Protein backbone atom coordinates (compact mmCIF):
# COMPACT_ATOMS: atom_id res chain seq x y z
CA UNK A 1 0.00 0.00 0.00
CA UNK A 2 1.15 3.50 -0.87
CA UNK A 3 -0.92 6.50 0.22
CA UNK A 4 -0.47 10.27 -0.05
CA UNK A 5 -1.83 12.25 2.92
CA UNK A 6 -3.05 15.68 1.88
CA UNK A 7 -5.43 18.15 3.48
CA UNK A 8 -7.88 20.93 2.85
CA UNK A 9 -5.41 23.46 4.27
CA UNK A 10 -2.62 23.95 6.77
CA UNK A 11 -2.62 23.16 10.49
CA UNK A 12 -5.46 20.65 10.27
CA UNK A 13 -3.62 17.65 11.69
CA UNK A 14 -2.05 15.87 8.70
CA UNK A 15 0.98 14.76 10.71
CA UNK A 16 -1.11 13.41 13.60
CA UNK A 17 -3.34 11.57 11.13
CA UNK A 18 -0.27 10.30 9.28
CA UNK A 19 1.17 8.97 12.54
CA UNK A 20 -2.05 7.12 13.33
CA UNK A 21 -2.16 5.55 9.86
CA UNK A 22 1.55 4.68 10.00
CA UNK A 23 0.91 2.91 13.29
CA UNK A 24 -2.32 1.26 12.10
CA UNK A 25 -0.97 -0.05 8.77
CA UNK A 26 2.65 -0.55 10.02
CA UNK A 27 4.08 1.49 7.15
CA UNK A 28 7.21 3.49 6.37
CA UNK A 29 6.91 7.28 6.21
CA UNK A 30 8.15 9.92 3.78
CA UNK A 31 7.81 13.71 3.84
CA UNK A 32 8.94 14.91 0.38
CA UNK A 33 9.26 18.60 1.37
CA UNK A 34 9.91 19.98 4.85
CA UNK A 35 9.57 23.77 5.02
CA UNK A 36 10.70 25.16 8.35
CA UNK A 37 10.80 23.47 11.77
CA UNK A 38 14.03 21.69 10.88
CA UNK A 39 14.77 21.42 14.61
CA UNK A 40 11.72 19.15 14.97
CA UNK A 41 10.56 17.93 11.57
CA UNK A 42 7.43 15.97 10.77
CA UNK A 43 9.64 12.92 10.22
CA UNK A 44 11.05 13.32 13.73
CA UNK A 45 7.52 13.60 15.13
CA UNK A 46 6.56 10.36 13.39
CA UNK A 47 9.63 8.66 14.87
CA UNK A 48 8.69 9.92 18.34
CA UNK A 49 4.97 9.12 18.12
CA UNK A 50 5.12 5.65 16.51
CA UNK A 51 6.94 2.37 17.03
CA UNK A 52 10.11 1.64 15.04
CA UNK A 53 8.96 3.46 11.90
CA UNK A 54 11.39 3.86 9.00
CA UNK A 55 11.30 7.52 7.95
CA UNK A 56 12.85 8.12 4.55
CA UNK A 57 14.87 11.32 3.98
CA UNK A 58 13.12 14.39 2.66
CA UNK A 59 13.90 15.40 -0.91
CA UNK A 60 13.94 19.06 0.14
CA UNK A 61 14.71 20.43 3.62
CA UNK A 62 14.09 24.17 3.68
CA UNK A 63 14.74 26.63 6.51
CA UNK A 64 11.89 29.12 6.09
CA UNK A 65 8.50 28.15 7.51
CA UNK A 66 6.51 29.20 4.46
CA UNK A 67 5.12 27.83 1.22
CA UNK A 68 7.73 25.53 -0.34
CA UNK A 69 8.20 27.77 -3.39
CA UNK A 70 8.92 30.76 -1.14
CA UNK A 71 11.17 28.76 1.18
CA UNK A 72 13.17 27.44 -1.78
CA UNK A 73 13.51 30.91 -3.33
CA UNK A 74 14.84 32.25 -0.02
CA UNK A 75 17.72 29.76 -0.38
CA UNK A 76 18.19 30.36 -4.12
CA UNK A 77 16.88 26.89 -4.85
CA UNK A 78 14.27 25.64 -7.30
CA UNK A 79 11.99 22.70 -6.56
CA UNK A 80 11.51 20.46 -9.59
CA UNK A 81 9.14 17.53 -9.87
CA UNK A 82 11.80 15.38 -11.50
CA UNK A 83 13.73 15.32 -8.20
CA UNK A 84 10.98 13.40 -6.42
CA UNK A 85 11.13 9.63 -6.47
CA UNK A 86 9.22 7.29 -4.19
CA UNK A 87 11.61 5.69 -1.68
CA UNK A 88 12.53 2.10 -2.37
CA UNK A 89 11.00 -0.11 0.30
CA UNK A 90 9.42 -3.54 0.57
CA UNK A 91 7.02 -2.09 3.14
CA UNK A 92 3.86 -0.03 2.72
CA UNK A 93 4.40 3.72 2.63
CA UNK A 94 2.64 6.83 3.92
CA UNK A 95 3.61 10.04 2.10
CA UNK A 96 2.69 13.34 3.74
CA UNK A 97 2.36 16.50 1.69
CA UNK A 98 2.71 20.12 2.79
CA UNK A 99 -0.50 22.09 3.22
CA UNK A 100 -3.24 21.51 0.68
CA UNK A 101 -3.44 20.45 -2.95
CA UNK A 102 -2.69 23.85 -4.47
CA UNK A 103 0.31 24.69 -2.31
CA UNK A 104 2.97 25.81 -4.81
CA UNK A 105 6.24 23.91 -5.09
CA UNK A 106 7.36 26.41 -7.72
CA UNK A 107 5.74 29.11 -9.81
CA UNK A 108 4.53 26.39 -12.17
CA UNK A 109 3.92 23.25 -10.09
CA UNK A 110 1.75 22.46 -7.11
CA UNK A 111 1.32 19.71 -4.54
CA UNK A 112 -1.37 18.08 -6.67
CA UNK A 113 1.17 17.82 -9.50
CA UNK A 114 3.47 15.88 -7.17
CA UNK A 115 0.64 13.48 -6.27
CA UNK A 116 -0.10 13.00 -9.95
CA UNK A 117 3.58 12.31 -10.68
CA UNK A 118 3.86 9.74 -7.88
CA UNK A 119 0.69 8.01 -9.12
CA UNK A 120 -0.60 6.92 -5.73
CA UNK A 121 -4.05 7.34 -4.14
CA UNK A 122 -4.79 10.00 -1.56
CA UNK A 123 -6.28 10.45 1.87
CA UNK A 124 -7.82 13.89 2.42
CA UNK A 125 -7.68 15.24 5.98
CA UNK A 126 -10.60 17.49 6.93
CA UNK A 127 -11.01 19.53 10.09
CA UNK A 128 -14.13 21.41 11.16
CA UNK A 129 -14.06 25.20 10.86
CA UNK A 130 -16.17 27.83 9.14
CA UNK A 131 -15.38 27.32 5.47
CA UNK A 132 -14.30 23.69 5.71
CA UNK A 133 -17.18 22.48 3.53
CA UNK A 134 -16.11 24.79 0.72
CA UNK A 135 -12.44 23.83 1.06
CA UNK A 136 -13.27 20.12 1.20
CA UNK A 137 -15.53 20.06 -1.83
CA UNK A 138 -13.08 22.11 -3.87
CA UNK A 139 -10.30 19.69 -2.92
CA UNK A 140 -12.42 16.69 -3.88
CA UNK A 141 -13.28 18.34 -7.20
CA UNK A 142 -9.60 19.00 -7.91
CA UNK A 143 -8.75 15.33 -7.29
CA UNK A 144 -11.63 14.22 -9.48
CA UNK A 145 -10.50 16.50 -12.32
CA UNK A 146 -7.02 14.96 -12.21
CA UNK A 147 -8.48 11.45 -11.88
CA UNK A 148 -6.55 10.93 -8.63
CA UNK A 149 -8.20 8.30 -6.46
CA UNK A 150 -9.53 9.50 -3.11
CA UNK A 151 -8.97 6.35 -1.06
CA UNK A 152 -9.88 7.80 2.34
CA UNK A 153 -11.66 10.85 3.70
CA UNK A 154 -10.28 11.52 7.19
CA UNK A 155 -12.58 13.44 9.51
CA UNK A 156 -10.16 14.79 12.11
CA UNK A 157 -12.01 15.83 15.28
CA UNK A 158 -15.67 16.51 15.94
CA UNK A 159 -18.06 17.68 13.21
CA UNK A 160 -21.58 19.11 13.30
CA UNK A 161 -24.02 16.63 11.76
CA UNK A 162 -24.97 19.05 8.98
CA UNK A 163 -21.33 19.61 8.00
CA UNK A 164 -20.46 15.93 7.94
CA UNK A 165 -23.58 15.03 5.96
CA UNK A 166 -22.85 17.49 3.15
CA UNK A 167 -19.18 16.53 2.93
CA UNK A 168 -19.87 12.79 2.89
CA UNK A 169 -22.66 13.14 0.33
CA UNK A 170 -20.19 14.70 -2.12
CA UNK A 171 -17.57 11.95 -2.18
CA UNK A 172 -17.78 8.75 -4.19
CA UNK A 173 -19.09 5.50 -2.74
CA UNK A 174 -15.67 3.86 -3.18
CA UNK A 175 -14.04 6.35 -0.78
CA UNK A 176 -13.71 5.02 2.77
CA UNK A 177 -14.24 7.17 5.87
CA UNK A 178 -11.84 7.37 8.80
CA UNK A 179 -12.89 9.25 11.93
CA UNK A 180 -10.13 10.38 14.27
CA UNK A 181 -10.91 11.89 17.68
CA UNK A 182 -9.24 14.91 19.24
CA UNK A 183 -6.01 13.74 20.89
CA UNK A 184 -2.83 15.17 22.32
CA UNK A 185 -0.16 13.70 20.04
CA UNK A 186 2.28 11.43 21.82
CA UNK A 187 3.23 7.78 21.45
CA UNK A 188 0.68 6.55 23.99
CA UNK A 189 -2.27 8.38 22.42
CA UNK A 190 -1.24 7.61 18.84
CA UNK A 191 -0.92 3.90 19.67
CA UNK A 192 -4.26 3.81 21.49
CA UNK A 193 -6.06 5.64 18.68
CA UNK A 194 -4.57 3.34 16.04
CA UNK A 195 -5.75 0.29 17.96
CA UNK A 196 -9.32 1.64 18.04
CA UNK A 197 -9.35 2.98 14.47
CA UNK A 198 -12.33 2.03 12.35
CA UNK A 199 -12.61 2.42 8.59
CA UNK A 200 -16.12 2.58 7.15
CA UNK A 201 -17.84 3.07 3.82
CA UNK A 202 -20.84 5.26 3.08
PDB file of C-alpha atoms in Angstrom:
ATOM      1  CA  UNK A   1       0.000   0.000   0.000  1.00  0.00           C
ATOM      2  CA  UNK A   2       1.145   3.502  -0.867  1.00  0.00           C
ATOM      3  CA  UNK A   3      -0.917   6.498   0.223  1.00  0.00           C
ATOM      4  CA  UNK A   4      -0.471  10.268  -0.049  1.00  0.00           C
ATOM      5  CA  UNK A   5      -1.827  12.246   2.919  1.00  0.00           C
ATOM      6  CA  UNK A   6      -3.049  15.680   1.878  1.00  0.00           C
ATOM      7  CA  UNK A   7      -5.427  18.150   3.476  1.00  0.00           C
ATOM      8  CA  UNK A   8      -7.884  20.931   2.853  1.00  0.00           C
ATOM      9  CA  UNK A   9      -5.412  23.459   4.269  1.00  0.00           C
ATOM     10  CA  UNK A  10      -2.619  23.946   6.770  1.00  0.00           C
ATOM     11  CA  UNK A  11      -2.616  23.162  10.490  1.00  0.00           C
ATOM     12  CA  UNK A  12      -5.456  20.645  10.274  1.00  0.00           C
ATOM     13  CA  UNK A  13      -3.618  17.650  11.692  1.00  0.00           C
ATOM     14  CA  UNK A  14      -2.049  15.875   8.701  1.00  0.00           C
ATOM     15  CA  UNK A  15       0.976  14.758  10.714  1.00  0.00           C
ATOM     16  CA  UNK A  16      -1.111  13.414  13.601  1.00  0.00           C
ATOM     17  CA  UNK A  17      -3.339  11.568  11.126  1.00  0.00           C
ATOM     18  CA  UNK A  18      -0.269  10.301   9.280  1.00  0.00           C
ATOM     19  CA  UNK A  19       1.174   8.966  12.537  1.00  0.00           C
ATOM     20  CA  UNK A  20      -2.046   7.116  13.334  1.00  0.00           C
ATOM     21  CA  UNK A  21      -2.163   5.547   9.857  1.00  0.00           C
ATOM     22  CA  UNK A  22       1.545   4.675   9.996  1.00  0.00           C
ATOM     23  CA  UNK A  23       0.906   2.910  13.293  1.00  0.00           C
ATOM     24  CA  UNK A  24      -2.316   1.258  12.098  1.00  0.00           C
ATOM     25  CA  UNK A  25      -0.966  -0.048   8.766  1.00  0.00           C
ATOM     26  CA  UNK A  26       2.649  -0.546  10.024  1.00  0.00           C
ATOM     27  CA  UNK A  27       4.082   1.493   7.149  1.00  0.00           C
ATOM     28  CA  UNK A  28       7.208   3.487   6.368  1.00  0.00           C
ATOM     29  CA  UNK A  29       6.908   7.281   6.214  1.00  0.00           C
ATOM     30  CA  UNK A  30       8.148   9.917   3.780  1.00  0.00           C
ATOM     31  CA  UNK A  31       7.812  13.709   3.836  1.00  0.00           C
ATOM     32  CA  UNK A  32       8.935  14.911   0.376  1.00  0.00           C
ATOM     33  CA  UNK A  33       9.257  18.601   1.375  1.00  0.00           C
ATOM     34  CA  UNK A  34       9.912  19.982   4.851  1.00  0.00           C
ATOM     35  CA  UNK A  35       9.565  23.771   5.018  1.00  0.00           C
ATOM     36  CA  UNK A  36      10.702  25.161   8.349  1.00  0.00           C
ATOM     37  CA  UNK A  37      10.800  23.465  11.769  1.00  0.00           C
ATOM     38  CA  UNK A  38      14.031  21.694  10.875  1.00  0.00           C
ATOM     39  CA  UNK A  39      14.769  21.423  14.605  1.00  0.00           C
ATOM     40  CA  UNK A  40      11.722  19.146  14.967  1.00  0.00           C
ATOM     41  CA  UNK A  41      10.558  17.934  11.568  1.00  0.00           C
ATOM     42  CA  UNK A  42       7.428  15.969  10.773  1.00  0.00           C
ATOM     43  CA  UNK A  43       9.644  12.924  10.223  1.00  0.00           C
ATOM     44  CA  UNK A  44      11.047  13.319  13.729  1.00  0.00           C
ATOM     45  CA  UNK A  45       7.520  13.599  15.133  1.00  0.00           C
ATOM     46  CA  UNK A  46       6.560  10.356  13.388  1.00  0.00           C
ATOM     47  CA  UNK A  47       9.633   8.665  14.868  1.00  0.00           C
ATOM     48  CA  UNK A  48       8.686   9.921  18.342  1.00  0.00           C
ATOM     49  CA  UNK A  49       4.970   9.116  18.116  1.00  0.00           C
ATOM     50  CA  UNK A  50       5.123   5.650  16.511  1.00  0.00           C
ATOM     51  CA  UNK A  51       6.938   2.372  17.034  1.00  0.00           C
ATOM     52  CA  UNK A  52      10.108   1.643  15.041  1.00  0.00           C
ATOM     53  CA  UNK A  53       8.963   3.463  11.901  1.00  0.00           C
ATOM     54  CA  UNK A  54      11.387   3.859   9.005  1.00  0.00           C
ATOM     55  CA  UNK A  55      11.301   7.521   7.953  1.00  0.00           C
ATOM     56  CA  UNK A  56      12.851   8.124   4.551  1.00  0.00           C
ATOM     57  CA  UNK A  57      14.867  11.325   3.979  1.00  0.00           C
ATOM     58  CA  UNK A  58      13.118  14.387   2.655  1.00  0.00           C
ATOM     59  CA  UNK A  59      13.901  15.397  -0.914  1.00  0.00           C
ATOM     60  CA  UNK A  60      13.942  19.057   0.139  1.00  0.00           C
ATOM     61  CA  UNK A  61      14.707  20.434   3.618  1.00  0.00           C
ATOM     62  CA  UNK A  62      14.090  24.171   3.684  1.00  0.00           C
ATOM     63  CA  UNK A  63      14.736  26.626   6.507  1.00  0.00           C
ATOM     64  CA  UNK A  64      11.895  29.119   6.086  1.00  0.00           C
ATOM     65  CA  UNK A  65       8.503  28.154   7.515  1.00  0.00           C
ATOM     66  CA  UNK A  66       6.514  29.199   4.462  1.00  0.00           C
ATOM     67  CA  UNK A  67       5.116  27.829   1.225  1.00  0.00           C
ATOM     68  CA  UNK A  68       7.735  25.534  -0.344  1.00  0.00           C
ATOM     69  CA  UNK A  69       8.203  27.766  -3.390  1.00  0.00           C
ATOM     70  CA  UNK A  70       8.918  30.762  -1.140  1.00  0.00           C
ATOM     71  CA  UNK A  71      11.172  28.759   1.178  1.00  0.00           C
ATOM     72  CA  UNK A  72      13.167  27.439  -1.776  1.00  0.00           C
ATOM     73  CA  UNK A  73      13.508  30.906  -3.327  1.00  0.00           C
ATOM     74  CA  UNK A  74      14.844  32.249  -0.019  1.00  0.00           C
ATOM     75  CA  UNK A  75      17.717  29.757  -0.383  1.00  0.00           C
ATOM     76  CA  UNK A  76      18.194  30.361  -4.116  1.00  0.00           C
ATOM     77  CA  UNK A  77      16.880  26.889  -4.854  1.00  0.00           C
ATOM     78  CA  UNK A  78      14.269  25.640  -7.300  1.00  0.00           C
ATOM     79  CA  UNK A  79      11.992  22.696  -6.560  1.00  0.00           C
ATOM     80  CA  UNK A  80      11.508  20.461  -9.589  1.00  0.00           C
ATOM     81  CA  UNK A  81       9.137  17.535  -9.867  1.00  0.00           C
ATOM     82  CA  UNK A  82      11.804  15.377 -11.497  1.00  0.00           C
ATOM     83  CA  UNK A  83      13.730  15.324  -8.199  1.00  0.00           C
ATOM     84  CA  UNK A  84      10.976  13.403  -6.422  1.00  0.00           C
ATOM     85  CA  UNK A  85      11.128   9.628  -6.472  1.00  0.00           C
ATOM     86  CA  UNK A  86       9.224   7.288  -4.193  1.00  0.00           C
ATOM     87  CA  UNK A  87      11.606   5.690  -1.678  1.00  0.00           C
ATOM     88  CA  UNK A  88      12.533   2.098  -2.374  1.00  0.00           C
ATOM     89  CA  UNK A  89      11.004  -0.114   0.296  1.00  0.00           C
ATOM     90  CA  UNK A  90       9.423  -3.538   0.573  1.00  0.00           C
ATOM     91  CA  UNK A  91       7.015  -2.093   3.140  1.00  0.00           C
ATOM     92  CA  UNK A  92       3.856  -0.034   2.722  1.00  0.00           C
ATOM     93  CA  UNK A  93       4.404   3.725   2.626  1.00  0.00           C
ATOM     94  CA  UNK A  94       2.636   6.826   3.919  1.00  0.00           C
ATOM     95  CA  UNK A  95       3.615  10.038   2.101  1.00  0.00           C
ATOM     96  CA  UNK A  96       2.695  13.339   3.740  1.00  0.00           C
ATOM     97  CA  UNK A  97       2.361  16.504   1.692  1.00  0.00           C
ATOM     98  CA  UNK A  98       2.713  20.118   2.790  1.00  0.00           C
ATOM     99  CA  UNK A  99      -0.498  22.085   3.219  1.00  0.00           C
ATOM    100  CA  UNK A 100      -3.239  21.514   0.679  1.00  0.00           C
ATOM    101  CA  UNK A 101      -3.439  20.451  -2.945  1.00  0.00           C
ATOM    102  CA  UNK A 102      -2.694  23.845  -4.472  1.00  0.00           C
ATOM    103  CA  UNK A 103       0.315  24.691  -2.315  1.00  0.00           C
ATOM    104  CA  UNK A 104       2.972  25.807  -4.811  1.00  0.00           C
ATOM    105  CA  UNK A 105       6.238  23.909  -5.094  1.00  0.00           C
ATOM    106  CA  UNK A 106       7.362  26.413  -7.718  1.00  0.00           C
ATOM    107  CA  UNK A 107       5.736  29.113  -9.806  1.00  0.00           C
ATOM    108  CA  UNK A 108       4.533  26.387 -12.167  1.00  0.00           C
ATOM    109  CA  UNK A 109       3.925  23.249 -10.091  1.00  0.00           C
ATOM    110  CA  UNK A 110       1.751  22.463  -7.105  1.00  0.00           C
ATOM    111  CA  UNK A 111       1.317  19.712  -4.538  1.00  0.00           C
ATOM    112  CA  UNK A 112      -1.374  18.084  -6.671  1.00  0.00           C
ATOM    113  CA  UNK A 113       1.174  17.820  -9.498  1.00  0.00           C
ATOM    114  CA  UNK A 114       3.471  15.878  -7.168  1.00  0.00           C
ATOM    115  CA  UNK A 115       0.643  13.483  -6.266  1.00  0.00           C
ATOM    116  CA  UNK A 116      -0.096  12.999  -9.954  1.00  0.00           C
ATOM    117  CA  UNK A 117       3.582  12.307 -10.675  1.00  0.00           C
ATOM    118  CA  UNK A 118       3.857   9.735  -7.879  1.00  0.00           C
ATOM    119  CA  UNK A 119       0.687   8.012  -9.119  1.00  0.00           C
ATOM    120  CA  UNK A 120      -0.599   6.922  -5.726  1.00  0.00           C
ATOM    121  CA  UNK A 121      -4.046   7.337  -4.141  1.00  0.00           C
ATOM    122  CA  UNK A 122      -4.791  10.001  -1.562  1.00  0.00           C
ATOM    123  CA  UNK A 123      -6.281  10.451   1.869  1.00  0.00           C
ATOM    124  CA  UNK A 124      -7.817  13.886   2.421  1.00  0.00           C
ATOM    125  CA  UNK A 125      -7.684  15.238   5.981  1.00  0.00           C
ATOM    126  CA  UNK A 126     -10.604  17.491   6.928  1.00  0.00           C
ATOM    127  CA  UNK A 127     -11.012  19.529  10.092  1.00  0.00           C
ATOM    128  CA  UNK A 128     -14.127  21.413  11.156  1.00  0.00           C
ATOM    129  CA  UNK A 129     -14.065  25.201  10.858  1.00  0.00           C
ATOM    130  CA  UNK A 130     -16.166  27.827   9.143  1.00  0.00           C
ATOM    131  CA  UNK A 131     -15.378  27.317   5.466  1.00  0.00           C
ATOM    132  CA  UNK A 132     -14.298  23.686   5.714  1.00  0.00           C
ATOM    133  CA  UNK A 133     -17.176  22.477   3.528  1.00  0.00           C
ATOM    134  CA  UNK A 134     -16.111  24.790   0.719  1.00  0.00           C
ATOM    135  CA  UNK A 135     -12.443  23.827   1.057  1.00  0.00           C
ATOM    136  CA  UNK A 136     -13.266  20.116   1.205  1.00  0.00           C
ATOM    137  CA  UNK A 137     -15.526  20.060  -1.826  1.00  0.00           C
ATOM    138  CA  UNK A 138     -13.079  22.112  -3.873  1.00  0.00           C
ATOM    139  CA  UNK A 139     -10.300  19.689  -2.920  1.00  0.00           C
ATOM    140  CA  UNK A 140     -12.424  16.686  -3.881  1.00  0.00           C
ATOM    141  CA  UNK A 141     -13.285  18.337  -7.203  1.00  0.00           C
ATOM    142  CA  UNK A 142      -9.600  18.997  -7.913  1.00  0.00           C
ATOM    143  CA  UNK A 143      -8.748  15.332  -7.287  1.00  0.00           C
ATOM    144  CA  UNK A 144     -11.628  14.216  -9.484  1.00  0.00           C
ATOM    145  CA  UNK A 145     -10.504  16.496 -12.321  1.00  0.00           C
ATOM    146  CA  UNK A 146      -7.017  14.961 -12.213  1.00  0.00           C
ATOM    147  CA  UNK A 147      -8.483  11.446 -11.879  1.00  0.00           C
ATOM    148  CA  UNK A 148      -6.552  10.930  -8.629  1.00  0.00           C
ATOM    149  CA  UNK A 149      -8.197   8.296  -6.462  1.00  0.00           C
ATOM    150  CA  UNK A 150      -9.525   9.500  -3.107  1.00  0.00           C
ATOM    151  CA  UNK A 151      -8.968   6.349  -1.062  1.00  0.00           C
ATOM    152  CA  UNK A 152      -9.883   7.805   2.336  1.00  0.00           C
ATOM    153  CA  UNK A 153     -11.657  10.853   3.700  1.00  0.00           C
ATOM    154  CA  UNK A 154     -10.276  11.523   7.188  1.00  0.00           C
ATOM    155  CA  UNK A 155     -12.580  13.445   9.513  1.00  0.00           C
ATOM    156  CA  UNK A 156     -10.156  14.794  12.108  1.00  0.00           C
ATOM    157  CA  UNK A 157     -12.014  15.827  15.277  1.00  0.00           C
ATOM    158  CA  UNK A 158     -15.673  16.510  15.937  1.00  0.00           C
ATOM    159  CA  UNK A 159     -18.058  17.678  13.206  1.00  0.00           C
ATOM    160  CA  UNK A 160     -21.585  19.106  13.299  1.00  0.00           C
ATOM    161  CA  UNK A 161     -24.016  16.629  11.763  1.00  0.00           C
ATOM    162  CA  UNK A 162     -24.973  19.055   8.983  1.00  0.00           C
ATOM    163  CA  UNK A 163     -21.333  19.613   8.003  1.00  0.00           C
ATOM    164  CA  UNK A 164     -20.460  15.928   7.944  1.00  0.00           C
ATOM    165  CA  UNK A 165     -23.583  15.032   5.959  1.00  0.00           C
ATOM    166  CA  UNK A 166     -22.852  17.494   3.150  1.00  0.00           C
ATOM    167  CA  UNK A 167     -19.183  16.531   2.925  1.00  0.00           C
ATOM    168  CA  UNK A 168     -19.869  12.793   2.890  1.00  0.00           C
ATOM    169  CA  UNK A 169     -22.661  13.139   0.329  1.00  0.00           C
ATOM    170  CA  UNK A 170     -20.193  14.701  -2.120  1.00  0.00           C
ATOM    171  CA  UNK A 171     -17.569  11.952  -2.182  1.00  0.00           C
ATOM    172  CA  UNK A 172     -17.782   8.745  -4.190  1.00  0.00           C
ATOM    173  CA  UNK A 173     -19.091   5.498  -2.736  1.00  0.00           C
ATOM    174  CA  UNK A 174     -15.671   3.857  -3.178  1.00  0.00           C
ATOM    175  CA  UNK A 175     -14.037   6.345  -0.778  1.00  0.00           C
ATOM    176  CA  UNK A 176     -13.706   5.015   2.772  1.00  0.00           C
ATOM    177  CA  UNK A 177     -14.242   7.166   5.870  1.00  0.00           C
ATOM    178  CA  UNK A 178     -11.841   7.370   8.800  1.00  0.00           C
ATOM    179  CA  UNK A 179     -12.886   9.254  11.930  1.00  0.00           C
ATOM    180  CA  UNK A 180     -10.126  10.384  14.270  1.00  0.00           C
ATOM    181  CA  UNK A 181     -10.914  11.893  17.682  1.00  0.00           C
ATOM    182  CA  UNK A 182      -9.239  14.908  19.238  1.00  0.00           C
ATOM    183  CA  UNK A 183      -6.013  13.742  20.895  1.00  0.00           C
ATOM    184  CA  UNK A 184      -2.829  15.170  22.321  1.00  0.00           C
ATOM    185  CA  UNK A 185      -0.157  13.697  20.037  1.00  0.00           C
ATOM    186  CA  UNK A 186       2.282  11.432  21.822  1.00  0.00           C
ATOM    187  CA  UNK A 187       3.234   7.784  21.451  1.00  0.00           C
ATOM    188  CA  UNK A 188       0.675   6.550  23.986  1.00  0.00           C
ATOM    189  CA  UNK A 189      -2.272   8.385  22.417  1.00  0.00           C
ATOM    190  CA  UNK A 190      -1.244   7.607  18.836  1.00  0.00           C
ATOM    191  CA  UNK A 191      -0.918   3.903  19.668  1.00  0.00           C
ATOM    192  CA  UNK A 192      -4.263   3.811  21.493  1.00  0.00           C
ATOM    193  CA  UNK A 193      -6.061   5.644  18.683  1.00  0.00           C
ATOM    194  CA  UNK A 194      -4.570   3.343  16.039  1.00  0.00           C
ATOM    195  CA  UNK A 195      -5.753   0.286  17.960  1.00  0.00           C
ATOM    196  CA  UNK A 196      -9.322   1.643  18.036  1.00  0.00           C
ATOM    197  CA  UNK A 197      -9.353   2.979  14.470  1.00  0.00           C
ATOM    198  CA  UNK A 198     -12.330   2.029  12.349  1.00  0.00           C
ATOM    199  CA  UNK A 199     -12.613   2.418   8.591  1.00  0.00           C
ATOM    200  CA  UNK A 200     -16.123   2.576   7.150  1.00  0.00           C
ATOM    201  CA  UNK A 201     -17.835   3.073   3.821  1.00  0.00           C
ATOM    202  CA  UNK A 202     -20.837   5.257   3.075  1.00  0.00           C
TER     203      UNK A 202
END
